[in-house]
Coordinates of C-alpha atoms in Angstrom, one line a residue:
Chain P
X1 CA 35.9 -52.9 -80.0
X2 CA 34.6 -53.7 -76.3
X3 CA 37.6 -55.2 -74.3
X4 CA 35.2 -58.1 -73.3
X5 CA 34.9 -59.8 -76.3
X6 CA 37.6 -61.6 -77.9
X7 CA 38.2 -63.8 -80.9
X8 CA 38.3 -67.5 -80.1
X9 CA 38.4 -68.9 -83.7
X10 CA 37.7 -67.9 -87.1
X11 CA 34.6 -67.8 -86.7
X12 CA 34.2 -67.5 -82.7
X13 CA 34.2 -64.7 -80.3
X14 CA 34.1 -65.3 -76.9
X15 CA 32.4 -63.0 -74.2
X16 CA 34.5 -62.6 -70.9
X17 CA 32.8 -64.1 -67.7
X18 CA 31.8 -61.3 -64.9
X19 CA 31.5 -61.8 -61.7
X20 CA 27.2 -61.6 -61.7
X21 CA 27.7 -64.2 -64.6
X22 CA 27.5 -68.0 -64.5
X23 CA 28.6 -68.8 -67.8
X24 CA 30.7 -67.2 -70.5
X25 CA 28.6 -65.3 -73.4
X26 CA 30.5 -67.1 -77.3
X27 CA 29.1 -65.1 -80.4
X28 CA 29.5 -67.3 -83.8
X29 CA 30.3 -64.6 -86.2
X30 CA 32.9 -63.2 -88.9
X31 CA 34.9 -60.1 -89.1
X32 CA 32.8 -59.3 -91.7
X33 CA 29.4 -59.8 -89.2
X34 CA 31.2 -58.9 -85.9
X35 CA 30.9 -55.0 -86.6
X36 CA 27.2 -54.7 -86.7
X37 CA 27.1 -56.9 -83.6
X38 CA 29.4 -54.8 -81.7
X39 CA 27.3 -51.6 -82.6
X40 CA 24.2 -53.1 -81.1
X41 CA 23.3 -53.8 -77.9
X42 CA 22.9 -57.4 -78.3
X43 CA 25.9 -58.4 -76.7
X44 CA 25.1 -57.3 -73.3
X45 CA 22.0 -58.7 -73.9
X46 CA 24.1 -62.1 -74.1
X47 CA 25.7 -61.3 -70.7
X48 CA 22.4 -60.3 -69.0
X49 CA 21.2 -64.1 -70.1
X50 CA 24.4 -65.7 -68.5
X51 CA 23.3 -64.2 -65.3
X52 CA 19.7 -66.6 -65.0
X53 CA 20.7 -69.2 -62.7
X54 CA 20.6 -73.1 -64.0
X55 CA 22.0 -72.0 -67.2
X56 CA 24.5 -74.8 -68.8
X57 CA 28.1 -74.2 -70.4
X58 CA 27.5 -70.7 -72.2
X59 CA 25.0 -67.9 -73.1
X60 CA 25.2 -68.6 -76.7
X61 CA 24.2 -66.2 -79.7
X62 CA 24.5 -67.2 -83.8
X63 CA 25.6 -65.0 -86.2
X64 CA 22.2 -63.2 -87.4
X65 CA 22.2 -62.1 -83.4
X66 CA 20.4 -58.7 -82.8
X67 CA 18.7 -56.7 -80.4
X68 CA 15.5 -57.8 -79.1
X69 CA 13.7 -57.6 -76.2
X70 CA 15.1 -59.2 -73.2
X71 CA 16.8 -62.1 -74.9
X72 CA 18.8 -61.0 -78.3
X73 CA 17.1 -62.4 -81.4
X74 CA 19.5 -65.1 -82.5
X75 CA 20.3 -66.5 -79.1
X76 CA 20.4 -69.7 -77.4
X77 CA 21.1 -70.7 -73.5
X78 CA 19.8 -74.2 -72.4
X79 CA 18.9 -74.3 -68.5
X80 CA 19.0 -77.5 -66.3
X81 CA 15.6 -79.4 -66.0
X82 CA 15.6 -79.6 -62.3
X83 CA 17.3 -76.6 -61.4
X84 CA 17.1 -74.1 -64.3
X85 CA 14.3 -71.7 -65.2
X86 CA 12.2 -70.8 -68.6
X87 CA 11.4 -67.4 -69.8
X88 CA 8.5 -66.5 -71.9
X89 CA 11.0 -63.6 -73.5
X90 CA 13.7 -66.8 -74.0
X91 CA 11.3 -68.1 -76.2
X92 CA 9.7 -65.0 -77.8
X93 CA 6.0 -63.6 -78.5
X94 CA 5.7 -65.3 -82.0
X95 CA 6.0 -69.1 -80.5
X96 CA 6.9 -71.6 -82.6
X97 CA 7.4 -69.0 -85.4
X98 CA 8.9 -71.2 -88.4
X99 CA 9.3 -72.2 -91.6
X100 CA 8.4 -75.1 -94.0
X101 CA 9.7 -76.0 -97.2
X102 CA 7.8 -77.9 -100.1
X103 CA 9.1 -79.1 -103.3
X104 CA 7.1 -79.3 -106.5
X105 CA 7.3 -81.8 -110.0
X106 CA 7.8 -77.8 -111.8
X107 CA 10.6 -76.3 -113.0
X108 CA 11.0 -72.9 -113.6
X109 CA 10.5 -72.6 -117.4
X110 CA 7.0 -74.2 -116.2
X111 CA 6.2 -71.6 -114.0
X112 CA 8.2 -68.5 -115.5
X113 CA 5.0 -67.8 -118.0
X114 CA 2.5 -67.7 -115.4
X115 CA 4.2 -66.3 -112.2
X116 CA 2.4 -63.1 -111.9
X117 CA -0.8 -65.0 -112.3
X118 CA 0.4 -67.4 -109.4
X119 CA 1.7 -65.1 -107.3
X120 CA -1.8 -62.9 -107.2
X121 CA -3.6 -66.5 -107.0
X122 CA -1.8 -67.1 -104.1
X123 CA -2.1 -63.6 -102.5
X124 CA -5.5 -63.6 -102.9
X125 CA -6.3 -67.3 -101.6
X126 CA -4.1 -67.1 -98.5
X127 CA -5.3 -64.5 -95.9
X128 CA -1.9 -62.2 -95.0
X129 CA -1.6 -58.8 -93.3
X130 CA -3.0 -56.6 -90.6
X131 CA -6.2 -58.4 -89.1
X132 CA -6.7 -61.0 -91.2
X133 CA -8.6 -64.3 -90.6
X134 CA -8.8 -67.4 -91.8
X135 CA -11.0 -69.4 -94.2
X136 CA -11.1 -72.1 -91.3
X137 CA -13.5 -71.1 -88.6
X138 CA -13.4 -72.5 -85.3
X139 CA -15.5 -73.2 -82.1
X140 CA -13.7 -72.9 -78.9
X141 CA -14.0 -76.8 -78.4
X142 CA -12.2 -77.2 -81.8
X143 CA -9.6 -75.0 -81.0
X144 CA -8.6 -77.1 -77.5
X145 CA -8.0 -79.9 -80.2
X146 CA -5.7 -78.2 -82.4
X147 CA -3.8 -76.9 -78.9
X148 CA -3.3 -80.6 -78.1
X149 CA -2.6 -82.2 -81.5
X150 CA -1.1 -79.2 -83.6
X151 CA 0.3 -80.8 -87.4
X152 CA -2.1 -84.3 -86.6
X153 CA -5.2 -82.1 -86.0
X154 CA -4.4 -80.3 -89.4
X155 CA -4.0 -84.0 -91.4
X156 CA -6.8 -85.6 -89.4
X157 CA -9.6 -82.2 -90.9
X158 CA -7.9 -82.9 -94.7
X159 CA -5.8 -80.4 -94.9
X160 CA -2.2 -82.7 -95.7
X161 CA -1.1 -85.9 -95.7
X162 CA 0.3 -88.2 -93.2
X163 CA 3.9 -87.8 -94.7
X164 CA 3.4 -84.1 -93.8
X165 CA 3.4 -85.2 -90.1
X166 CA 6.7 -87.3 -90.7
X167 CA 8.4 -84.7 -92.3
X168 CA 8.0 -82.0 -89.2
X169 CA 9.5 -81.0 -86.2
X170 CA 8.6 -82.7 -83.6
X171 CA 5.7 -84.3 -85.9
X172 CA 4.6 -81.0 -85.6
X173 CA 2.9 -81.5 -82.0
X174 CA 4.8 -81.2 -78.4
X175 CA 3.3 -83.9 -76.1
X176 CA 3.5 -81.5 -73.4
X177 CA 0.8 -79.5 -74.5
X178 CA -2.3 -78.3 -71.6
X179 CA -4.7 -76.4 -73.8
X180 CA -6.5 -75.8 -70.3
X181 CA -3.0 -73.6 -69.7
X182 CA -3.3 -70.9 -72.5
X183 CA -6.2 -68.0 -71.4
X184 CA -9.5 -67.4 -73.1
X185 CA -8.0 -63.9 -74.3
X186 CA -5.4 -66.1 -76.4
X187 CA -8.2 -68.4 -77.7
X188 CA -10.0 -65.8 -78.4
X189 CA -7.1 -64.1 -80.6
X190 CA -6.6 -68.0 -81.9
X191 CA -10.3 -68.2 -82.9
X192 CA -10.5 -66.4 -86.1
X193 CA -6.7 -66.7 -87.3
X194 CA -5.6 -70.2 -88.2
X195 CA -5.0 -70.5 -91.9
X196 CA -3.6 -67.1 -91.8
X197 CA 0.1 -65.9 -92.7
X198 CA 0.6 -62.7 -90.5
X199 CA 2.0 -59.8 -91.6
X200 CA 6.2 -58.0 -90.6
X201 CA 8.6 -60.5 -92.0
X202 CA 6.4 -63.4 -92.4
X203 CA 5.6 -64.9 -96.4
X204 CA 5.6 -67.1 -98.7
X205 CA 7.9 -67.3 -101.5
X206 CA 7.8 -69.5 -104.7
X207 CA 11.8 -70.1 -105.5
X208 CA 14.1 -72.1 -107.5
X209 CA 16.8 -73.9 -106.7
X210 CA 19.6 -72.3 -108.1
X211 CA 22.7 -74.0 -106.7
X212 CA 23.3 -77.2 -104.8
X213 CA 26.4 -77.8 -102.5
X214 CA 25.7 -81.2 -101.4
X215 CA 24.2 -83.9 -104.2
X216 CA 23.7 -86.7 -101.2
X217 CA 21.7 -84.6 -99.3
X218 CA 20.1 -82.9 -102.0
X219 CA 18.9 -86.2 -103.5
X220 CA 17.5 -87.3 -99.9
X221 CA 15.8 -84.3 -99.5
X222 CA 13.9 -84.3 -102.6
X223 CA 16.0 -81.5 -104.2
X224 CA 17.3 -80.5 -107.9
X225 CA 18.9 -78.2 -109.5
X226 CA 16.3 -75.4 -111.3
X227 CA 13.4 -77.3 -109.8
X228 CA 10.4 -74.8 -108.0
X229 CA 10.0 -75.1 -104.1
X230 CA 7.7 -72.8 -102.1
X231 CA 8.5 -71.9 -98.7
X232 CA 6.5 -70.7 -96.1
X233 CA 7.7 -68.5 -92.7
X234 CA 5.0 -68.4 -90.2
X235 CA 4.1 -68.9 -86.6
X236 CA 1.6 -68.7 -83.8
X237 CA -0.1 -65.4 -84.7
X238 CA -1.8 -63.9 -82.0
X239 CA -2.8 -66.4 -79.5
X240 CA 1.3 -67.2 -78.9
X241 CA 1.6 -63.3 -78.9
X242 CA -0.9 -63.4 -75.9
X243 CA 0.3 -66.7 -74.3
X244 CA 3.8 -65.4 -73.9
X245 CA 2.3 -61.7 -72.7
X246 CA -0.2 -63.5 -70.3
X247 CA 2.7 -65.5 -68.6
X248 CA 5.6 -62.5 -68.7
X249 CA 3.3 -60.8 -66.8
X250 CA 2.5 -63.2 -63.9
X251 CA 6.5 -64.1 -63.8
X252 CA 7.3 -60.3 -63.8
X253 CA 4.8 -59.6 -60.5
X254 CA 6.9 -62.7 -59.0
X255 CA 10.0 -62.2 -59.9
X256 CA 11.0 -60.5 -56.6
X257 CA 9.8 -63.5 -54.7
X258 CA 11.9 -65.8 -56.6
X259 CA 15.0 -63.6 -55.2
X260 CA 16.5 -63.9 -59.2
X261 CA 18.1 -60.1 -60.2
X262 CA 16.9 -59.6 -63.0
X263 CA 19.2 -56.9 -65.1
X264 CA 16.0 -56.5 -67.7
X265 CA 12.0 -57.1 -66.9
X266 CA 11.2 -58.9 -69.9
X267 CA 13.5 -61.6 -68.8
X268 CA 11.3 -62.2 -66.5
X269 CA 11.5 -66.4 -65.7
X270 CA 10.2 -69.2 -63.8
X271 CA 11.6 -72.6 -62.2
X272 CA 11.0 -75.0 -64.8
X273 CA 10.1 -77.6 -61.6
X274 CA 7.4 -74.9 -60.3
X275 CA 3.9 -74.3 -61.1
X276 CA 4.1 -71.4 -62.7
X277 CA 7.0 -72.9 -65.2
X278 CA 5.1 -75.5 -65.8
X279 CA 1.8 -73.9 -66.4
X280 CA 3.8 -71.7 -69.3
X281 CA 6.0 -74.6 -70.3
X282 CA 2.2 -76.7 -71.3
X283 CA 1.1 -73.4 -72.2
X284 CA 4.0 -72.9 -74.8
X285 CA 3.9 -76.4 -76.2
X286 CA 0.2 -75.3 -77.0
X287 CA 0.7 -72.4 -78.8
X288 CA 3.7 -74.2 -80.4
X289 CA 0.6 -76.8 -81.7
X290 CA -1.3 -74.1 -83.4
X291 CA 1.3 -72.7 -85.0
X292 CA 2.0 -76.3 -86.9
X293 CA -1.6 -76.7 -87.4
X294 CA -1.6 -72.9 -88.7
X295 CA 1.8 -73.9 -91.0
X296 CA 0.0 -77.0 -91.8
X297 CA -3.3 -75.1 -93.4
X298 CA -1.3 -72.4 -95.2
X299 CA 0.7 -75.5 -97.2
X300 CA -2.9 -77.5 -98.1
X301 CA -4.1 -74.0 -99.5
X302 CA -0.8 -73.4 -101.3
X303 CA -1.2 -76.7 -103.1
X304 CA -4.8 -76.0 -103.7
X305 CA -4.3 -72.7 -105.5
X306 CA -1.1 -74.6 -107.4
X307 CA -3.2 -77.0 -109.0
X308 CA -5.8 -74.5 -109.8
X309 CA -3.4 -72.1 -112.1
X310 CA -1.8 -74.9 -112.7
X311 CA -4.8 -77.0 -113.9
X312 CA -3.3 -80.1 -113.2
X313 CA -3.6 -82.8 -109.8
X314 CA -1.8 -82.9 -106.5
X315 CA -0.7 -86.0 -107.6
X316 CA 1.5 -84.7 -110.8
X317 CA 2.6 -81.4 -109.3
X318 CA 3.9 -83.8 -105.9
X319 CA 4.4 -81.0 -103.4
X320 CA 5.7 -82.7 -101.1
X321 CA 6.8 -81.6 -97.6
X322 CA 10.7 -81.5 -97.3
X323 CA 10.6 -80.0 -93.9
X324 CA 9.4 -77.3 -91.0
X325 CA 11.7 -76.3 -88.3
X326 CA 10.8 -73.6 -85.5
X327 CA 13.1 -71.0 -84.7
X328 CA 11.4 -69.7 -81.6
X329 CA 10.8 -72.7 -78.8
X330 CA 12.1 -74.1 -75.6
X331 CA 12.1 -77.9 -75.2
X332 CA 13.2 -80.4 -73.3
X333 CA 16.1 -82.1 -74.7
X334 CA 18.7 -84.2 -73.5
X335 CA 22.3 -82.9 -74.2
X336 CA 26.0 -84.1 -73.2
X337 CA 27.4 -81.6 -71.0
X338 CA 30.6 -82.6 -70.0
X339 CA 30.7 -85.6 -70.7
X340 CA 27.6 -86.8 -69.0
X341 CA 23.6 -86.9 -70.3
X342 CA 21.6 -83.8 -68.6
X343 CA 18.1 -83.0 -69.7
X344 CA 17.6 -79.5 -70.3
X345 CA 15.0 -76.7 -71.1
X346 CA 17.0 -75.9 -74.4
X347 CA 15.8 -72.3 -75.6
X348 CA 16.1 -71.1 -79.3
X349 CA 15.1 -67.2 -79.8
X350 CA 15.7 -67.1 -83.4
X351 CA 18.3 -70.6 -83.7
X352 CA 17.2 -73.3 -85.8
X353 CA 17.1 -76.7 -84.8
X354 CA 20.0 -78.6 -86.5
X355 CA 20.3 -82.5 -85.4
X356 CA 23.0 -84.5 -87.1
X357 CA 22.8 -88.1 -88.8
X358 CA 20.9 -90.8 -86.6
X359 CA 19.7 -88.5 -84.2
X360 CA 16.7 -90.9 -83.0
X361 CA 14.4 -87.6 -83.3
X362 CA 14.4 -87.8 -87.4
X363 CA 12.1 -89.6 -89.6
X364 CA 13.9 -92.5 -91.5
X365 CA 14.0 -90.5 -94.8
X366 CA 16.8 -88.0 -93.0
X367 CA 18.1 -90.8 -90.3
X368 CA 21.6 -91.1 -92.5
X369 CA 21.6 -87.5 -93.7
X370 CA 21.0 -85.0 -91.0
X371 CA 17.7 -83.0 -90.3
X372 CA 17.2 -80.4 -93.3
X373 CA 17.5 -76.9 -91.3
X374 CA 16.1 -74.3 -93.4
X375 CA 17.1 -71.0 -93.6
X376 CA 15.3 -68.5 -95.3
X377 CA 16.6 -64.7 -96.6
X378 CA 14.8 -61.7 -96.4
X379 CA 12.8 -60.3 -99.1
X380 CA 14.0 -60.7 -102.4
X381 CA 17.2 -62.4 -101.4
X382 CA 18.2 -66.3 -101.5
X383 CA 17.3 -68.9 -98.7
X384 CA 19.1 -71.5 -97.6
X385 CA 18.7 -75.3 -97.0
X386 CA 21.2 -77.1 -94.8
X387 CA 22.1 -80.5 -92.4
X388 CA 22.3 -80.9 -89.1
X389 CA 25.8 -81.7 -87.5
X390 CA 27.6 -83.3 -84.8
X391 CA 29.7 -80.1 -84.2
X392 CA 26.2 -78.3 -83.5
X393 CA 25.3 -81.3 -80.6
X394 CA 28.4 -81.0 -79.1
X395 CA 28.8 -76.8 -79.5
X396 CA 25.2 -75.4 -79.2
X397 CA 23.1 -77.8 -78.4
X398 CA 22.0 -78.9 -81.5
X399 CA 21.3 -75.6 -83.4
X400 CA 22.1 -72.6 -85.7
X401 CA 21.0 -69.7 -87.3
X402 CA 17.7 -68.8 -88.4
X403 CA 17.8 -66.0 -91.0
X404 CA 19.4 -63.2 -91.8
X405 CA 18.8 -60.5 -88.9
X406 CA 17.6 -57.1 -89.1
X407 CA 20.4 -54.7 -89.4
X408 CA 18.2 -51.6 -89.5
X409 CA 15.1 -50.5 -87.2
X410 CA 11.5 -50.4 -88.8
X411 CA 11.5 -46.6 -88.8
X412 CA 15.2 -46.2 -90.1
X413 CA 14.5 -48.6 -93.3
X414 CA 11.6 -46.4 -93.9
X415 CA 13.8 -43.2 -94.2
X416 CA 15.7 -45.3 -96.3
X417 CA 13.0 -45.9 -98.9
X418 CA 12.0 -42.6 -99.3
X419 CA 10.9 -42.0 -102.7
X420 CA 12.1 -45.3 -103.9
X421 CA 9.7 -48.1 -105.3
X422 CA 11.1 -51.5 -103.5
X423 CA 8.3 -53.7 -105.8
X424 CA 10.1 -52.2 -108.8
X425 CA 13.3 -52.3 -107.8
X426 CA 12.2 -56.0 -106.6
X427 CA 10.8 -57.0 -110.1
X428 CA 14.0 -55.5 -112.2
X429 CA 15.7 -58.2 -110.2
X430 CA 12.9 -61.0 -111.3
X431 CA 10.9 -61.4 -108.2
X432 CA 7.1 -60.5 -108.2
X433 CA 6.1 -58.9 -105.0
X434 CA 2.5 -59.0 -103.7
X435 CA 1.7 -57.4 -100.5
X436 CA -0.9 -55.9 -98.4
X437 CA 0.1 -53.8 -95.6
X438 CA 1.1 -50.1 -96.6
X439 CA 4.3 -49.9 -94.7
X440 CA 5.5 -53.8 -95.5
X441 CA 7.9 -53.2 -98.0
X442 CA 9.9 -50.1 -97.1
X443 CA 10.0 -51.8 -93.6
X444 CA 11.2 -55.2 -94.7
X445 CA 13.5 -53.7 -98.0
X446 CA 16.3 -55.9 -98.5
X447 CA 19.1 -53.8 -97.1
X448 CA 17.1 -53.7 -93.7
X449 CA 18.7 -56.9 -93.4
X450 CA 22.1 -58.5 -92.9
X451 CA 23.4 -60.2 -95.7
X452 CA 22.2 -63.8 -95.7
X453 CA 24.9 -65.4 -97.3
X454 CA 27.5 -64.3 -95.1
X455 CA 25.0 -65.2 -91.5
X456 CA 25.3 -68.6 -94.0
X457 CA 28.7 -69.2 -94.6
X458 CA 29.3 -68.5 -90.5
X459 CA 27.6 -71.2 -89.4
X460 CA 29.0 -73.8 -92.7
X461 CA 32.1 -72.4 -91.7
X462 CA 31.9 -73.3 -87.9
X463 CA 30.7 -76.7 -88.7
X464 CA 27.2 -75.8 -87.1
X465 CA 25.2 -77.1 -90.3
X466 CA 26.1 -77.7 -93.6
X467 CA 25.0 -75.7 -97.0
X468 CA 23.1 -78.1 -99.2
X469 CA 21.2 -75.8 -101.5
X470 CA 20.7 -72.2 -101.9
X471 CA 17.2 -71.0 -103.6
X472 CA 16.4 -68.2 -105.1
X473 CA 13.1 -66.0 -105.3
X474 CA 11.2 -66.0 -108.1
X475 CA 7.7 -64.5 -106.5
X476 CA 6.6 -63.4 -102.9
X477 CA 3.6 -63.0 -101.1
X478 CA 3.9 -60.8 -98.1
X479 CA 1.3 -59.0 -95.4
Chain W
X1 CA 5.0 -26.9 -70.4
X2 CA 5.7 -30.4 -71.9
X3 CA 5.8 -30.2 -76.1
X4 CA 4.2 -33.0 -77.4
X5 CA 2.0 -36.0 -76.1
X6 CA 4.4 -38.3 -77.5
X7 CA 7.4 -39.1 -79.7
X8 CA 8.5 -42.3 -81.4
X9 CA 12.1 -43.8 -81.2
X10 CA 14.0 -45.9 -83.0
X11 CA 14.5 -50.0 -82.0
X12 CA 16.2 -52.7 -84.2
X13 CA 13.4 -54.8 -83.3
X14 CA 10.1 -53.2 -82.9
X15 CA 9.0 -50.0 -81.9
X16 CA 9.3 -47.5 -78.9
X17 CA 7.7 -44.4 -77.6
X18 CA 8.2 -41.8 -75.3
X19 CA 5.1 -40.7 -73.5
X20 CA 4.9 -37.4 -71.9
X21 CA 1.9 -36.0 -69.4
X22 CA 2.0 -33.1 -66.6
X23 CA 0.8 -35.4 -64.0
X24 CA 0.3 -39.8 -64.0
X25 CA -3.2 -38.7 -65.0
X26 CA -2.4 -36.7 -68.5
X27 CA 0.6 -39.2 -68.9
X28 CA -1.6 -42.7 -69.1
X29 CA -4.4 -40.4 -71.0
X30 CA -1.6 -39.6 -73.7
X31 CA 0.0 -43.3 -73.3
X32 CA -3.3 -44.0 -74.1
X33 CA -3.4 -41.7 -76.9
X34 CA -0.5 -42.8 -78.6
X35 CA -1.3 -46.6 -78.6
X36 CA -4.1 -45.8 -80.8
X37 CA -2.6 -42.9 -83.0
X38 CA -0.1 -45.9 -83.6
X39 CA -2.5 -48.1 -84.7
X40 CA -4.9 -46.5 -86.8
X41 CA -5.7 -42.2 -87.7
X42 CA -7.5 -41.2 -84.3
X43 CA -9.8 -38.4 -86.0
X44 CA -11.4 -41.2 -87.7
X45 CA -13.0 -42.9 -84.3
X46 CA -15.8 -42.3 -82.9
X47 CA -16.1 -41.6 -78.9
X48 CA -20.0 -42.4 -78.4
X49 CA -19.8 -45.6 -76.5
X50 CA -17.7 -46.4 -72.8
X51 CA -16.3 -48.2 -70.5
X52 CA -14.5 -48.4 -67.7
X53 CA -11.1 -49.9 -66.7
X54 CA -9.4 -51.0 -63.5
X55 CA -6.1 -52.4 -64.0
X56 CA -3.7 -53.0 -61.2
X57 CA 0.0 -52.7 -60.7
X58 CA 3.6 -52.9 -58.7
X59 CA 4.5 -49.5 -59.5
X60 CA 4.2 -46.8 -62.0
X61 CA 6.0 -48.4 -64.5
X62 CA 4.5 -51.4 -64.5
X63 CA 0.9 -49.9 -64.1
X64 CA 1.4 -48.1 -67.6
X65 CA 2.2 -51.4 -69.4
X66 CA -0.7 -53.4 -67.9
X67 CA -3.0 -50.2 -68.7
X68 CA -1.0 -50.8 -72.1
X69 CA -1.8 -54.0 -72.2
X70 CA -5.5 -53.9 -71.6
X71 CA -6.4 -51.8 -74.3
X72 CA -4.4 -53.4 -76.6
X73 CA -6.1 -56.8 -76.2
X74 CA -9.4 -54.1 -76.2
X75 CA -8.1 -53.9 -79.9
X76 CA -6.8 -57.5 -80.4
X77 CA -9.7 -59.5 -78.6
X78 CA -12.5 -57.4 -79.2
X79 CA -11.9 -55.1 -82.5
X80 CA -12.6 -51.8 -80.3
X81 CA -10.9 -48.4 -80.6
X82 CA -10.2 -46.3 -78.0
X83 CA -7.9 -43.1 -78.8
X84 CA -10.1 -40.7 -75.8
X85 CA -9.7 -42.1 -72.0
X86 CA -10.3 -40.1 -68.9
X87 CA -8.9 -41.0 -66.3
X88 CA -11.0 -41.1 -63.0
X89 CA -8.9 -42.3 -60.1
X90 CA -4.7 -43.0 -60.4
X91 CA -2.3 -44.1 -58.0
X92 CA 1.3 -45.5 -57.7
X93 CA -0.3 -49.0 -58.1
X94 CA -4.0 -48.4 -59.5
X95 CA -6.0 -46.6 -62.3
X96 CA -9.7 -46.4 -62.9
X97 CA -10.5 -45.0 -66.0
X98 CA -13.6 -44.3 -68.9
X99 CA -12.5 -46.2 -71.8
X100 CA -14.2 -44.5 -75.1
X101 CA -14.2 -46.3 -77.7
X102 CA -15.8 -47.0 -81.5
X103 CA -16.1 -50.6 -83.1
X104 CA -13.8 -51.2 -85.7
X105 CA -15.1 -50.5 -89.2
X106 CA -12.9 -51.9 -92.1
X107 CA -14.4 -48.9 -94.4
X108 CA -13.7 -45.9 -91.8
X109 CA -11.0 -46.9 -89.8
X110 CA -7.1 -46.9 -91.8
X111 CA -4.8 -49.3 -90.3
X112 CA -1.3 -48.1 -90.2
X113 CA 0.1 -50.8 -87.8
X114 CA 0.1 -53.8 -86.1
X115 CA 1.1 -53.8 -82.9
X116 CA 1.1 -57.0 -81.7
X117 CA 2.1 -56.6 -77.7
X118 CA 3.2 -54.0 -75.1
X119 CA 6.7 -55.7 -73.9
X120 CA 8.7 -55.0 -70.3
X121 CA 11.8 -54.5 -71.9
X122 CA 13.7 -50.9 -70.9
X123 CA 10.0 -50.1 -69.8
X124 CA 10.0 -47.0 -67.2
X125 CA 8.4 -44.1 -65.4
X126 CA 10.5 -40.9 -64.5
X127 CA 9.6 -37.5 -63.1
X128 CA 11.0 -34.9 -65.6
X129 CA 10.6 -30.8 -65.4
X130 CA 7.5 -30.2 -65.7
X131 CA 5.7 -33.9 -65.0
X132 CA 6.8 -37.5 -66.4
X133 CA 8.3 -39.3 -69.2
X134 CA 7.3 -43.0 -69.7
X135 CA 9.2 -44.8 -72.1
X136 CA 7.6 -48.3 -74.0
X137 CA 8.8 -50.8 -76.3
X138 CA 5.8 -52.1 -78.4
X139 CA 5.9 -55.8 -80.0
X140 CA 5.3 -55.4 -83.7

């Protein structure tokens, strides 16, 4: 075990503050998970983030931490809005990668006889995989509206209903967006991809509510035992990647001039209160809005396909959105630090907002219960819905984990898969998988990821968010 | 004598490549090849059309990332595959090259991997016995 970390509670490890760090580090984990964390380079990355100017309280990591570029994945850091920095690498390439969950009026016994047909129809109807293009054709002027208005654009153009917007983090639109800050290159990549799922760990899943932990919260979220639900995991596609790429390149060139010592160029950043920092923030908000419009369109297409497969109406299927969360983002938020309210730039890179009951950012339906927090499992494993807590507000700037987190590299996973038929193994477990790319299943095999249940136990045990329900997949669509 | 143009190595998040060349010119040509060799079957790509690229950077490592960023956008933004490049002029902070390409044809060019970005993480160019070695990590 390394000497610079020390267990400070059942689910907390402190990372010692050395001279070049502005704040200490703190990792939420468990005896079961910490071994893999130590083997990885994630802890060094937590320490590197602690060196950046204006960081407040601590450089934090969630139990799903793993080695990223620059910032660890599963990491979060908050910077003073006036004196601190914003970093494209601290948000990640897939700006506003996120998850949404919609319920249905169907039960497992309604869906099982048609599960293969349904998964096939969703796979055919929803563009996914490398180089896929969307069904929504945009010209440049229309893209600017998407970037400005996010989910609202989608709903106004017929892809959804107004209540979808209420049940989306930030109502699916960050007001800080300025489409002018987004490069022509990013827009070129965005023109053809709106309404596509993507590849890699992104997915659409048909799930069954398998266990309820908190009846009151489940009722408020519209969830009941045995119910079929749909989970979508996607982001801002090539547009978001290009925004990150553009600003990283600009900021690496400027780093030397700012007198910020960078242990890794991927940590390049700019002061929030500078021309470059603000332009990145505006472009990132615009890319986030694109991602929300994208997930809104994907949900709309999913609803239509369900209606076709079950030959029934939207009203009778009642595919209401429970919530939509983003887990790669930098937000302007107010938090209490050392007893005083402070405006912060909260970076969540593989971390999910988990606001408590009573928070003004929540829609009326969830004011009493707290924010629904969606934690997707990896392919073939369970997913969770949790609720936000005051403890998260007090300790982690209102944040929790985002998923299982990788354990094995893609290459190592492929090696382990040699001679195995992953889709067969999943089918034996009752999961129908439809996929596009030939390396998708080996790279995304269940053993490549940490145990989602162990990750969720940590955030539940630490009180950063509390379990409401567990969902088991029966159908998976992947790029 | 360098044994290989490039090799891949493991990174939990994504794809790492170590690229070799007897001089900077060969290193940059091999880097372009390595990128497209990951994306597609390079022997399926024709080279009848070409375009001239000119890219600048702070130092050889930064220049290599900038070079690969331009080539990756050529693919992601314009659907052009370009495994063959000929470096015409190169210094520590500027490269001029002729980039041979073919437009993507789904039936002709199998796509092996979706590479989404060239990162700066762990990025370096070092002199080794017999030439240069570069490390680049790609986001998939």
